[in-house]
Coordinates of C-alpha atoms in Angstrom, one line a residue:
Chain K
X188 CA 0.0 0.0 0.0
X189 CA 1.1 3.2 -1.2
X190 CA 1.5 5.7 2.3
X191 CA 0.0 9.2 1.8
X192 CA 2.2 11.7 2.1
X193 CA 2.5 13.7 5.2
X194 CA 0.5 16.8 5.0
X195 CA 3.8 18.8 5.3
X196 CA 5.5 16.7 2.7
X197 CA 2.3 17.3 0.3
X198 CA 2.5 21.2 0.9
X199 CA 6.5 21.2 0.1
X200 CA 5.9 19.5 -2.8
X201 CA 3.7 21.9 -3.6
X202 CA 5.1 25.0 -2.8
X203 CA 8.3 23.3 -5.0
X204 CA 5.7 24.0 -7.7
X205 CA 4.2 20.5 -8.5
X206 CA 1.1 20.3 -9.9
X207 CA 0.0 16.8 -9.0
X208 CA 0.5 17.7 -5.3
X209 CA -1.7 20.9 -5.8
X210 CA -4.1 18.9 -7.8
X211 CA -4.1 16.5 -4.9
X212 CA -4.6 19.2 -1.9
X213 CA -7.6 20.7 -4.6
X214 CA -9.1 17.2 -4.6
X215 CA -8.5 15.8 -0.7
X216 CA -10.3 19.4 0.3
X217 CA -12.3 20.6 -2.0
X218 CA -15.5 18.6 -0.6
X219 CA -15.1 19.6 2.8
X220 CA -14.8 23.2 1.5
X221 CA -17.4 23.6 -0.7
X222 CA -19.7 22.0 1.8
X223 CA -18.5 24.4 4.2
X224 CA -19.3 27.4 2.0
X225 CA -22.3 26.2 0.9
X226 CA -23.7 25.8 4.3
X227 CA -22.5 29.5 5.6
X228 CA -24.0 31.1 2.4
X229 CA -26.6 30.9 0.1
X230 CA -24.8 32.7 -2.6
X231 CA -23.1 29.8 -3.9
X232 CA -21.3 32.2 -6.3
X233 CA -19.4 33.6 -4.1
X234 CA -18.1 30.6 -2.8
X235 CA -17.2 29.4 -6.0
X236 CA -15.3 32.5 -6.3
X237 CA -13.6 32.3 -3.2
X238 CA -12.3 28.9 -3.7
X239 CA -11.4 29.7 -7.2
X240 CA -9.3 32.7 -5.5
X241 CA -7.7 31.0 -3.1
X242 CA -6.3 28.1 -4.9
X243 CA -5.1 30.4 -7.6
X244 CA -3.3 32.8 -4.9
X245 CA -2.0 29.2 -3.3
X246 CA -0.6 28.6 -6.6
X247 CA 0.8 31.9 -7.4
X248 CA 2.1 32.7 -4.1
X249 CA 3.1 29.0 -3.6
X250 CA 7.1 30.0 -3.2
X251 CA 5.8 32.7 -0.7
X252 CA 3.5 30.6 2.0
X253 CA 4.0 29.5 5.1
X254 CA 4.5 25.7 5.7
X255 CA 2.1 23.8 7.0
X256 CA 1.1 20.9 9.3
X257 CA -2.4 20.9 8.7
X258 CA -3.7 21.9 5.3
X259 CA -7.3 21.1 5.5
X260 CA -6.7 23.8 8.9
X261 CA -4.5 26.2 6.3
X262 CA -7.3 25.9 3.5
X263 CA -10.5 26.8 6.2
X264 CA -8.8 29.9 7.5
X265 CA -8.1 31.3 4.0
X266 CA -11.1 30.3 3.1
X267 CA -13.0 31.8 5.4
X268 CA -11.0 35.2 5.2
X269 CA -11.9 35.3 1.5
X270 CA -15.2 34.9 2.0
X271 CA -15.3 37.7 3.9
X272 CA -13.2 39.5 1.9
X273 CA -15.3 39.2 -1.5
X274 CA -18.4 39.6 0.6
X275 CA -17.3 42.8 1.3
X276 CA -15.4 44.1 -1.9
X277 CA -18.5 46.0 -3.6
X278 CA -18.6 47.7 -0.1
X279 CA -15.0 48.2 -0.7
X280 CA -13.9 47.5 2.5
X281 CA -11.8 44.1 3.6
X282 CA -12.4 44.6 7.2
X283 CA -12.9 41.8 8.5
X284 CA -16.4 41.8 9.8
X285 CA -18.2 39.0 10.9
X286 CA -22.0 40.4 9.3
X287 CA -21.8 38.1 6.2
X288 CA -21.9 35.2 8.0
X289 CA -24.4 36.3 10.5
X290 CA -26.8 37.7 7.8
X291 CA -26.5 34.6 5.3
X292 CA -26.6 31.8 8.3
X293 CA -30.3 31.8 8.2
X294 CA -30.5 29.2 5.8
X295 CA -32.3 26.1 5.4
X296 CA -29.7 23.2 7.4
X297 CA -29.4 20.9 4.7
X298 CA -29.3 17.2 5.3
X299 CA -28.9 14.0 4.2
X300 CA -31.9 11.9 4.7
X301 CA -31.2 8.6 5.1
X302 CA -34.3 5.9 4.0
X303 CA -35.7 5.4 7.1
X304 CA -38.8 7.7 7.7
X305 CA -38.0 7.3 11.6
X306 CA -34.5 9.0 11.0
X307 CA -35.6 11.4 8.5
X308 CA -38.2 12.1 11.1
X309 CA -35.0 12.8 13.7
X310 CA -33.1 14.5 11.7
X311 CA -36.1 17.1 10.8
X312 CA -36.3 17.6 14.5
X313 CA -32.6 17.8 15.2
X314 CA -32.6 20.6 12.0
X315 CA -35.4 22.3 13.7
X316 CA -32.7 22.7 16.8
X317 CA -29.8 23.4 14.7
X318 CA -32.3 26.3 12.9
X319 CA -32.5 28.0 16.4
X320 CA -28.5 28.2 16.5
X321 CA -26.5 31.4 15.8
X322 CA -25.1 31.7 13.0
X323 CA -22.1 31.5 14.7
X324 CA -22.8 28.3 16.7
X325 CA -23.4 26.8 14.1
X326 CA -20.3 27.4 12.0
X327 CA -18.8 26.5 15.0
X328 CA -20.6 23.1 15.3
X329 CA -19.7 22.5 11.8
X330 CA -15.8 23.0 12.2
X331 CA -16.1 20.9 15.0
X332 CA -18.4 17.6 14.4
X333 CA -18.4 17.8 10.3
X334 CA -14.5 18.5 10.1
X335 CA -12.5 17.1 13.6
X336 CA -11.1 20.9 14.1
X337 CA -9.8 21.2 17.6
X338 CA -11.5 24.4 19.5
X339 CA -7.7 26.0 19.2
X340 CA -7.9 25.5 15.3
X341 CA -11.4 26.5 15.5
X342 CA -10.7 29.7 17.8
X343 CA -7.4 30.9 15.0
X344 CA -10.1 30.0 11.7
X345 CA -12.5 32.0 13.3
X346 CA -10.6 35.1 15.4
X347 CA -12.0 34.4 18.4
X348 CA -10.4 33.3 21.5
X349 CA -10.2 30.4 23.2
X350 CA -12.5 30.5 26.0
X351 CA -15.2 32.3 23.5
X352 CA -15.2 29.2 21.2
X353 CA -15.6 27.1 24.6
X354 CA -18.1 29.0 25.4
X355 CA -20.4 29.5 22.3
X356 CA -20.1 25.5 21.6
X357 CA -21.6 24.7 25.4
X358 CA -24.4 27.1 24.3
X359 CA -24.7 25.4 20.9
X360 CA -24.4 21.8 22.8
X361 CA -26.8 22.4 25.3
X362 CA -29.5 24.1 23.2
X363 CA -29.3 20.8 20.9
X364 CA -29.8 18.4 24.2
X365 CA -33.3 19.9 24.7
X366 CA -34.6 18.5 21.6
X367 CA -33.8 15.4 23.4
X368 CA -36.0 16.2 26.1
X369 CA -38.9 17.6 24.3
X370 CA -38.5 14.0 21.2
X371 CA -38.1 12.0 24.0
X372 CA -38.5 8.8 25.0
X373 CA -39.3 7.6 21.8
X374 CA -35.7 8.3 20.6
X375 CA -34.5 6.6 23.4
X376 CA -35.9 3.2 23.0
X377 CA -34.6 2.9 19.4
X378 CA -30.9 4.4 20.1
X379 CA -30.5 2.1 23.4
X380 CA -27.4 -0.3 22.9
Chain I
X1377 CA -9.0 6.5 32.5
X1378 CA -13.1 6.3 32.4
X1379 CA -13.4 7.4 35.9
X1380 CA -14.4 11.0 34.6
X1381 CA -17.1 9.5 32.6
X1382 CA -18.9 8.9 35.9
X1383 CA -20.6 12.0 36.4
X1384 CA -20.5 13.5 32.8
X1385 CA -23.7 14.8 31.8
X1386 CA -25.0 14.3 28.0
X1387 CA -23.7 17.6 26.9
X1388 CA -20.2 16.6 28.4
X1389 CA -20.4 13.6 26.5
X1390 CA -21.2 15.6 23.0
X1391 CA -18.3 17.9 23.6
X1392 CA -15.8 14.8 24.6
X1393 CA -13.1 14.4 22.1
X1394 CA -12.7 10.7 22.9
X1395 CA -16.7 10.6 22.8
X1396 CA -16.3 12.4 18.9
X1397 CA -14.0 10.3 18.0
X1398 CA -15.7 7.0 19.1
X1399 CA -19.0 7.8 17.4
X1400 CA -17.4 9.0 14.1
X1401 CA -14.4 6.4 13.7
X1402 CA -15.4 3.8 16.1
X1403 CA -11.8 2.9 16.8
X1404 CA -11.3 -0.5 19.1
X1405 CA -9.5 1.5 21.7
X1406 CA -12.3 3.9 22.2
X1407 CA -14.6 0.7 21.7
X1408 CA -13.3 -0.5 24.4
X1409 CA -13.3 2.4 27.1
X1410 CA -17.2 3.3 26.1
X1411 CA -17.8 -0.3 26.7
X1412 CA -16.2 0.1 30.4
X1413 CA -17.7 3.4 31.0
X1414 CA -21.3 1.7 30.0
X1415 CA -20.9 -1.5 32.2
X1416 CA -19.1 0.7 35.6
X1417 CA -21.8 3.6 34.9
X1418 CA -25.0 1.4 34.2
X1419 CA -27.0 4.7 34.6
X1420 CA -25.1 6.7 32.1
X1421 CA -26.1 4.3 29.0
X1422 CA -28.8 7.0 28.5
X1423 CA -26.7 10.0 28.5
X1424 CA -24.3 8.2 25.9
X1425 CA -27.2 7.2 23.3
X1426 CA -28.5 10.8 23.7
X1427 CA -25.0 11.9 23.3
X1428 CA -24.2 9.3 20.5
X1429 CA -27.6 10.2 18.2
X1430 CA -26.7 14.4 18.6
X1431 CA -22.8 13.6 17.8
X1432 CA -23.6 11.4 14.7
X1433 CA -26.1 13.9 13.9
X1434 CA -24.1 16.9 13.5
X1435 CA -20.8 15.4 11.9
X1436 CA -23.1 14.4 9.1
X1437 CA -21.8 15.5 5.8
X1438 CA -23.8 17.5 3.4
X1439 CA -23.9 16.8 0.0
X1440 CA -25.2 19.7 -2.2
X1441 CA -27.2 19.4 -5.5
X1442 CA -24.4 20.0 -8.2
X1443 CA -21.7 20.2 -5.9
X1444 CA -19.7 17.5 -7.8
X1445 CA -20.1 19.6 -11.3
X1446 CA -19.4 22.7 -9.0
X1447 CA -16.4 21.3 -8.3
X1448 CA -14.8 20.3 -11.7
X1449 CA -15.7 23.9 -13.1
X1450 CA -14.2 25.6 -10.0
X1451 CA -11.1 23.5 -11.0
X1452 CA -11.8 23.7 -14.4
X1453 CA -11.5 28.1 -14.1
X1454 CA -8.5 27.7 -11.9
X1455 CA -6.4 25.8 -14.2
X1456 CA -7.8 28.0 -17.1
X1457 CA -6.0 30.7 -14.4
X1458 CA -3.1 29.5 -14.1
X1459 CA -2.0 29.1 -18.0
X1460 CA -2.8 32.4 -18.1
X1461 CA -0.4 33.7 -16.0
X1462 CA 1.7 30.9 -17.0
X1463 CA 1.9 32.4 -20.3
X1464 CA 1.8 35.9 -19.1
X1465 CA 4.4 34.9 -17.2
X1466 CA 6.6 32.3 -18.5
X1467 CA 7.8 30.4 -15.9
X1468 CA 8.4 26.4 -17.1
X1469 CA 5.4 25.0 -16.2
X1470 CA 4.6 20.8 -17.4
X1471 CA 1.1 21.9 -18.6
X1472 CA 0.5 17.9 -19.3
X1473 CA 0.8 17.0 -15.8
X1474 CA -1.4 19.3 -14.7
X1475 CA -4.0 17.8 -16.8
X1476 CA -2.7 14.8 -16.0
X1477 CA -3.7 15.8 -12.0
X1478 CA -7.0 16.7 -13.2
X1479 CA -8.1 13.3 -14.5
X1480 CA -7.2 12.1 -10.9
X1481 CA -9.9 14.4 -10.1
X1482 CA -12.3 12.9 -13.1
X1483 CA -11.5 9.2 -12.2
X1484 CA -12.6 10.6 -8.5
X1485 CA -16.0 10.2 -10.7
X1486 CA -17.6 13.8 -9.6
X1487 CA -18.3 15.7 -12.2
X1488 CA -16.6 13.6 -14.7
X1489 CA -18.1 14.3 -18.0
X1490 CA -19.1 17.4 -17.0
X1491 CA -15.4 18.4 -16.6
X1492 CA -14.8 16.2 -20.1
X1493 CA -17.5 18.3 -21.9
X1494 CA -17.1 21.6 -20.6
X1495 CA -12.7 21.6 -22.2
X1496 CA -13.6 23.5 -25.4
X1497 CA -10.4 22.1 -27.3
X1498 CA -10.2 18.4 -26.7
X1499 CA -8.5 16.2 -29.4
X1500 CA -11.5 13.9 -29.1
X1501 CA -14.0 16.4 -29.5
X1502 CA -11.9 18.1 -32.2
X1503 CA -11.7 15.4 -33.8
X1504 CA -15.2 14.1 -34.2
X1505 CA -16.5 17.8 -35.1
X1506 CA -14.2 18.1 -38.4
X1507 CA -15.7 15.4 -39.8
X1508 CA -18.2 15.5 -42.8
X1509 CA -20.4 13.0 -42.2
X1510 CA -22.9 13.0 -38.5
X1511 CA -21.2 10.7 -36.1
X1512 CA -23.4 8.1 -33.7
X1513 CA -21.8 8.9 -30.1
X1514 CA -22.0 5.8 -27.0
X1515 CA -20.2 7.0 -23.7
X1516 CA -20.0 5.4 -20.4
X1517 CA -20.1 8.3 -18.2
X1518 CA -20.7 6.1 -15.2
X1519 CA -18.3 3.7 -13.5
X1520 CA -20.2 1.0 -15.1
X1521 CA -18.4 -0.5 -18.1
X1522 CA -20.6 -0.7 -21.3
X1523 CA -20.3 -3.0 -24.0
X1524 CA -22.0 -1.7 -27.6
X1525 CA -22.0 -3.3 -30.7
X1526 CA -20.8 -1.4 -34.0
X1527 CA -22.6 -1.6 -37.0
X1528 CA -20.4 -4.5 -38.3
X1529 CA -20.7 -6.2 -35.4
X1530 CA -17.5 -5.7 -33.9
X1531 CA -17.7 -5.0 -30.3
X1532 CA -16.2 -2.3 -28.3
X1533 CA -16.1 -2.8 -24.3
X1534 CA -16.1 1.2 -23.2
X1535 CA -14.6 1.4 -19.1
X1536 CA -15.8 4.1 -16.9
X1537 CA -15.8 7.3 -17.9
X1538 CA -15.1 7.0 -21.7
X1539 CA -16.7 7.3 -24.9
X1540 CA -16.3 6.9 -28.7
X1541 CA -17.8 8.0 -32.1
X1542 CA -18.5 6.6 -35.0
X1543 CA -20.5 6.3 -38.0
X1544 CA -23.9 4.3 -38.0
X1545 CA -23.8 2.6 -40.8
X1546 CA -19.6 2.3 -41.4
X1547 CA -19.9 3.3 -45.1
X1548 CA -17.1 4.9 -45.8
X1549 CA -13.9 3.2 -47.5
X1550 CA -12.7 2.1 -43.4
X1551 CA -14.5 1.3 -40.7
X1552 CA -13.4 4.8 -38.2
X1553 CA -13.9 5.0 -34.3
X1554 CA -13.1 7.9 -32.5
X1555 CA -12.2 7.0 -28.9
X1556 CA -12.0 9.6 -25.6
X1557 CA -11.2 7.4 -22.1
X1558 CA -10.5 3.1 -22.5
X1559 CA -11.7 0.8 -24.1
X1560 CA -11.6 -3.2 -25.4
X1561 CA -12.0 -3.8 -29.0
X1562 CA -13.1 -6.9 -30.8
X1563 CA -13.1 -6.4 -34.1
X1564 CA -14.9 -8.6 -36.5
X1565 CA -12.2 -9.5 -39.7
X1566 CA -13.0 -7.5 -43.1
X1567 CA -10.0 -7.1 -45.0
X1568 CA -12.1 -5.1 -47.4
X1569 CA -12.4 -2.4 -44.7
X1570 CA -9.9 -1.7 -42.5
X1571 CA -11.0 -0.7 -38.7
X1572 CA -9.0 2.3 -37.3
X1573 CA -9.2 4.0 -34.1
X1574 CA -8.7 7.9 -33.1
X1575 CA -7.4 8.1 -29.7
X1576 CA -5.3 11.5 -29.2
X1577 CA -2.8 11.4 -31.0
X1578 CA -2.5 7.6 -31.9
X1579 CA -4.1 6.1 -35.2
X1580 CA -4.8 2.5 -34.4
X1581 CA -5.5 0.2 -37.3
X1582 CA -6.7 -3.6 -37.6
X1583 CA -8.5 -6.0 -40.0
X1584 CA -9.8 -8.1 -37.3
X1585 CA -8.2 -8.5 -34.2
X1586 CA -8.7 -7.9 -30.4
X1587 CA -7.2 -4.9 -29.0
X1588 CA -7.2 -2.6 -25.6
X1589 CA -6.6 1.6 -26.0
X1590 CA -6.6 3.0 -23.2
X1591 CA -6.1 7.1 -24.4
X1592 CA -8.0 9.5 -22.1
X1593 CA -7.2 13.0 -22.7
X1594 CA -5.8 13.9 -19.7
X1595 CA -3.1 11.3 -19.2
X1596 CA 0.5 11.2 -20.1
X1597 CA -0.1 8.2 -22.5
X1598 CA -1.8 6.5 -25.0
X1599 CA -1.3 2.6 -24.3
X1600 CA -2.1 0.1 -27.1
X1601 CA -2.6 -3.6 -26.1
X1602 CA -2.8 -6.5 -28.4
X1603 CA -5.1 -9.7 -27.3
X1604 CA -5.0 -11.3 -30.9
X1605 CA -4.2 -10.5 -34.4
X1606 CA -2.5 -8.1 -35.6
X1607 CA -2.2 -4.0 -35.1
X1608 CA -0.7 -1.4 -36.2
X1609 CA -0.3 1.7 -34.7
X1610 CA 1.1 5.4 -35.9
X1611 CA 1.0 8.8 -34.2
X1612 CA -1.0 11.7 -36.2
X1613 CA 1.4 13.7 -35.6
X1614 CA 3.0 15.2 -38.5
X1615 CA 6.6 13.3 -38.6
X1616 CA 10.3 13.0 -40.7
X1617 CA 10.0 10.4 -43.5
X1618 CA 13.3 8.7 -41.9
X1619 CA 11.7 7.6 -38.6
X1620 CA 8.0 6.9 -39.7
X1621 CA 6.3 6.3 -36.3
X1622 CA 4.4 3.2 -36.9
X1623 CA 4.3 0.6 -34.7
X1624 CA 3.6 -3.4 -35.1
X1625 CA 2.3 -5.4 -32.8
X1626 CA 1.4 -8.8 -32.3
X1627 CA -0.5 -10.8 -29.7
X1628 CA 1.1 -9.7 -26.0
X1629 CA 2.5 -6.8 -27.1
X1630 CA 2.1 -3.5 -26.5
X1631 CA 2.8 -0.2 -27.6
X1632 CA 3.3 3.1 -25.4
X1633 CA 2.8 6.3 -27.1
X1634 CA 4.3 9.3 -24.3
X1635 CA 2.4 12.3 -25.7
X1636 CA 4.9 14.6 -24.5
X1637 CA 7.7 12.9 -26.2
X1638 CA 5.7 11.8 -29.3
X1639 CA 7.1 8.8 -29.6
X1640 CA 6.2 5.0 -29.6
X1641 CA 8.0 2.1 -27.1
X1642 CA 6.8 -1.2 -27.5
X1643 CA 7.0 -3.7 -25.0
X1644 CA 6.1 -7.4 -24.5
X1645 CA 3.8 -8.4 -22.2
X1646 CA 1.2 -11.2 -21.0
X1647 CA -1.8 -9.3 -21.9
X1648 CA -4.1 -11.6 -19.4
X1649 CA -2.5 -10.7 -16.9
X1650 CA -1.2 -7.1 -17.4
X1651 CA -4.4 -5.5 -18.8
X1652 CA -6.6 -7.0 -16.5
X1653 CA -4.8 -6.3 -13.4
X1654 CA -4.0 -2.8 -14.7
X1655 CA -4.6 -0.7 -12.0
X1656 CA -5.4 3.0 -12.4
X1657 CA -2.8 5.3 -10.7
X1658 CA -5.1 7.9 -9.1
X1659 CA -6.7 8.1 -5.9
X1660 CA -10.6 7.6 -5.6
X1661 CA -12.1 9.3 -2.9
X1662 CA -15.5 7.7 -1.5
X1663 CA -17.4 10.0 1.3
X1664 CA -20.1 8.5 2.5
X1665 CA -20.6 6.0 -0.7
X1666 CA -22.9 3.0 -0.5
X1667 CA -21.0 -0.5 -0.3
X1668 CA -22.6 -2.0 -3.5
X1669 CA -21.0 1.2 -5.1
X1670 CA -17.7 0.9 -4.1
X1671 CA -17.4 -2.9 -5.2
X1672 CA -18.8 -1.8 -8.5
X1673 CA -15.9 0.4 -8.7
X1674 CA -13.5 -2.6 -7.7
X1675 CA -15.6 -5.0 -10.2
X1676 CA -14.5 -2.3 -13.3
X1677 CA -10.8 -1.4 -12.2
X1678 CA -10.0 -5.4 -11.4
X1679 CA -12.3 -6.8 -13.9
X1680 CA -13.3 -9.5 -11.5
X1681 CA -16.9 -10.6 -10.4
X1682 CA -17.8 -9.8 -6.6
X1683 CA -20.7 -11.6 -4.8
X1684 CA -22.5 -10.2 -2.1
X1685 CA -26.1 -9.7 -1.0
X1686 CA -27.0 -6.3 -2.0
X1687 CA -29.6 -6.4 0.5
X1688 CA -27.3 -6.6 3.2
X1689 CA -25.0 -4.2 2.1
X1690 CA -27.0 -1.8 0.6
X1691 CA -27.0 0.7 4.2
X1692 CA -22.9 0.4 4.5
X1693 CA -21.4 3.2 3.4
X1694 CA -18.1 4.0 3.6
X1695 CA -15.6 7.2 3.2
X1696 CA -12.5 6.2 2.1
X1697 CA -9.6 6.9 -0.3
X1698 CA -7.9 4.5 -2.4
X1699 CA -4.5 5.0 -4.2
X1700 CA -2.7 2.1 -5.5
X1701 CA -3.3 -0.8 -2.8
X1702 CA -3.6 -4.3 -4.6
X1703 CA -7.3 -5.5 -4.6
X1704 CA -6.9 -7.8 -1.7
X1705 CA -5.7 -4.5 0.1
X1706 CA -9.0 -3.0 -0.6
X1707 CA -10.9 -5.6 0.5
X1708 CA -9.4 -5.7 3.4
X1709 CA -10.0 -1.9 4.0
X1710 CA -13.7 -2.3 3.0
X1711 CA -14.6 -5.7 4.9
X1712 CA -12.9 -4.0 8.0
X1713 CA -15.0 -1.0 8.0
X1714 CA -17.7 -2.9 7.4
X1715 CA -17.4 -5.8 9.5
X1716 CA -17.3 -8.3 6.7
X1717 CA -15.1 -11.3 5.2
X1718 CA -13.9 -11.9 2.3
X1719 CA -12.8 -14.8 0.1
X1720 CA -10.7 -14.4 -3.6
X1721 CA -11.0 -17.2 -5.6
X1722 CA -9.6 -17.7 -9.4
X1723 CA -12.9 -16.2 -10.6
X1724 CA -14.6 -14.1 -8.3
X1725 CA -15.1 -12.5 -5.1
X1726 CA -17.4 -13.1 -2.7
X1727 CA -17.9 -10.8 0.6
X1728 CA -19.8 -11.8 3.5
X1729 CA -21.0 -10.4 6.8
X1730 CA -24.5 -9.5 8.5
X1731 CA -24.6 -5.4 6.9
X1732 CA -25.4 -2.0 8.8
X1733 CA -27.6 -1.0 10.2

């Protein structure tokens, strides 16, 4: 079996100007990305732009970067800075403000239903909870259940600090438990193991 | 090492890292400790199926309508980008290999003929509009291998992702195929009418014979492989009368065209065994992908048959990435996740277990 190269190695490599390895980073992360963007905004365009941006800066600016451990961590925080950036270019200011994503959360949560009407049923309800998240909460939920960020890689994506991702997640966590409490028993019997 | 467990309440549990990790990778380890925690703390097996549902819950991925197609014409604009400025520019750049990358990203199989279609200048689709005369068009867009009959009969096995043209009723003075992707030819003998094949650059002509091209557009080479009879192969390239690129070959051999050199090697080999175990050097990325998919997959790249019962199987999924592991390495991987066995005979596969739930 062939071993995957170490994200470090993969970024060298790329940074040294190869395109396989940049086509490889583009195709390991592009899913988690996209998915990403697509659930912070509803204006898929400017997602599309973004990643389009960043990968081509990456490329251009490859001799330039700093090296990297984590690249999936590397690719979220530029991403998430260039959203914000080309959210806010046609008010021509690249502060970075946090009102894009707190404007554009208020989306429908997106999931995949699985066959069974009883977890379709579930995850409507669970949706319903997620729907009464902030918009940061729930970025913040995202990083941390859909993508394995730790709340430290979480806290640098986001600018926020430590102790404010803490706390925002415990909010998030324990607004999602009531669910439990209101669904029930019902849930219960079927999930006991 | 469980002893905190004892008091954690079900929001603890959701924020646990080891909890996370259990839920979403189910390593033995972790297995294990839950297991412990669950038999010590009798009374927290509630809090840890609450916990368990809201952690599987919310690590769910999303898949978005269109998000595979998104995803080859985001790459698609980037590399347009790049040989841009590469030309702007100038810096030394191995445009090949570039494409070559990004038909790593169409054997992922999202977005694959999307990205095919939407190139403007393909040598396949160049190809096929210059000609006179309307052109019948079969592709295999899925990872399902298709098998079509030409109008003389001859057959043409198509793999995943490939397609070819030709006329519907083979009047002209040869019989022409234009081929994009891989495919397996058995041609049915007309001296009368010669059969040749378009792939890239390569000209490929027979009388009757059974062959294998395998030319996508995006790969470094165009690899001609001779079952039975007799081929002959030349590039299209424009070329010096003193080394006329035309190739021979004969049953078990094979001839390599390297696109960027534009120039033919030929090579014995055991065609049996090299073309069928050829394995494609790319990585395919499954997230999330039903079992049955995945050994579909395996079915086409090994050429083997697998037996299973699809109604078992049909709720594992899996997420996984496969490079260049043998088949048996696969298996492995898959029968793991899935808590399955397998057993390879000459012939087939077959996979057992009791499925997901």
């Amino acid at each position: 079996m062939e071993k995957a190269l170490s994200d470090s190695d993969l970024w060298l490599a790329f940074q040294r100007g190869d395109q396989e390895s940049f086509a490889q980073i583009y195709q390991l992360h592009i899913n988690e990305l996209i998915s990403y963007g697509y659930r912070v905004t509803n204006d898929r365009q400017l997602i599309k732009d973004s990643i389009q941006d960043l990968f081509l800066h990456l490329w251009l600016h490859r001799e330039n970067l700093a090296q990297t451990t984590s690249i999936k961590f590397y690719l979220f925080r530029a991403l998430r800075n260039k959203i914000l950036r080309n959210s806010k270019t046609a008010v021509t200011s690249i502060d970075l403000d946090e009102d894009i994503f707190n404007s554009l959360m208020d989306l429908p949560y997106e999931y995949h239903y699985t066959n069974q009407e009883f977890e379709i049923e579930q995850s409507e309800k669970l949706q319903n909870a997620i729907q009464g998240l902030t918009p940061r909460q729930k970025e913040i939920i995202i990083f941390r259940y859909e993508n394995d960020f730790t709340l430290e890689e979480i806290s640098q994506i986001m600018r926020l600090s430590n102790q404010s991702v803490r706390n925002i997640l415990h909010r998030a966590v324990r607004q999602l438990r009531h669910y439990f409490e209101i669904a029930g028993p019902i849930l219960l019997l079927l999930f006991n193991f | 090492m469980h002893k905190k467990y004892k008091k954690y309440s079900v929001e603890d549990f959701v924020k646990d890292e080891n909890f996370i990790l259990w839920v979403k990778y189910g390593d033995q380890p972790l297995t294990e400790l839950f297991d412990q925690v669950k038999t010590n703390y009798t009374y927290q097996k509630e809090a840890i199926s609450q916990a368990r549902v809201i952690v599987t819950k919310l690590s769910q991925k999303t898949e978005y309508e269109n998000q595979a197609s998104d995803i080859s014409e985001i790459w698609n604009n980037i590399t347009n980008e790049m040989e841009s400025h590469h030309h702007t520019q100038n810096h030394t750049v191995g445009w090949r290999s570039i494409l070559s990358a990004a038909s790593v990203i169409l054997l992922l199989g999202f977005g694959v003929w999307f990205f095919k279609t939407s190139q403007p200048k393909t040598k396949y689709a160049t190809q096929t509009a210059s000609l006179p005369y309307q052109l019948q068009e079969e592709s295999s867009i899925e990872e399902v291998p298709k098998k079509i009959i030409l109008p003389d009969g001859s057959e043409v096995t198509l793999d995943a992702n490939s397609k070819i043209s030709f006329s519907p009723d083979f009047n002209g003075s040869a019989r022409e195929v234009y081929l994009s992707g891989s495919a397996f030819f058995n041609v049915v003998k007309n001296p009368e009418k010669p059969f040749l094949v378009y792939a890239n650059e390569v000209i490929t002509r027979v009388v009757g014979t059974s062959f294998k091209i395998s030319a996508f557009e995006s790969e470094k080479n165009v690899v001609v492989s001779v079952k039975t009879g007799k081929v002959s192969v030349q590039s299209n390239q424009s070329q010096p009368a003193s080394n006329p690129q035309e190739v021979s070959l004969l049953p078990n051999q094979q001839a390599i065209f390297s696109r960027e050199e534009m120039r033919f090697t030929k090579q014995d080999i055991n065609y049996s065994t090299v073309v069928k175990t050829e394995t494609v050097a790319s990585i395919s990325k499954f997230s999330n992908t039903p079992i049955p998919i995945i050994l579909q997959s395996l079915e086409n790249q090994f050429q083997i048959k697998i037996i299973y019962d699809q109604a078992v199987f049909s709720n594992c999924r899996l997420t996984t990435s496969f490079q260049n592991e043998t088949l048996k390495e696969k298996l492995e991987i898959i029968c793991e996740a899935i808590g399955a066995t397998y057993e390879i005979t000459k012939i087939e596969v077959s996979i057992n277990g009791n499925g997901c739930n």
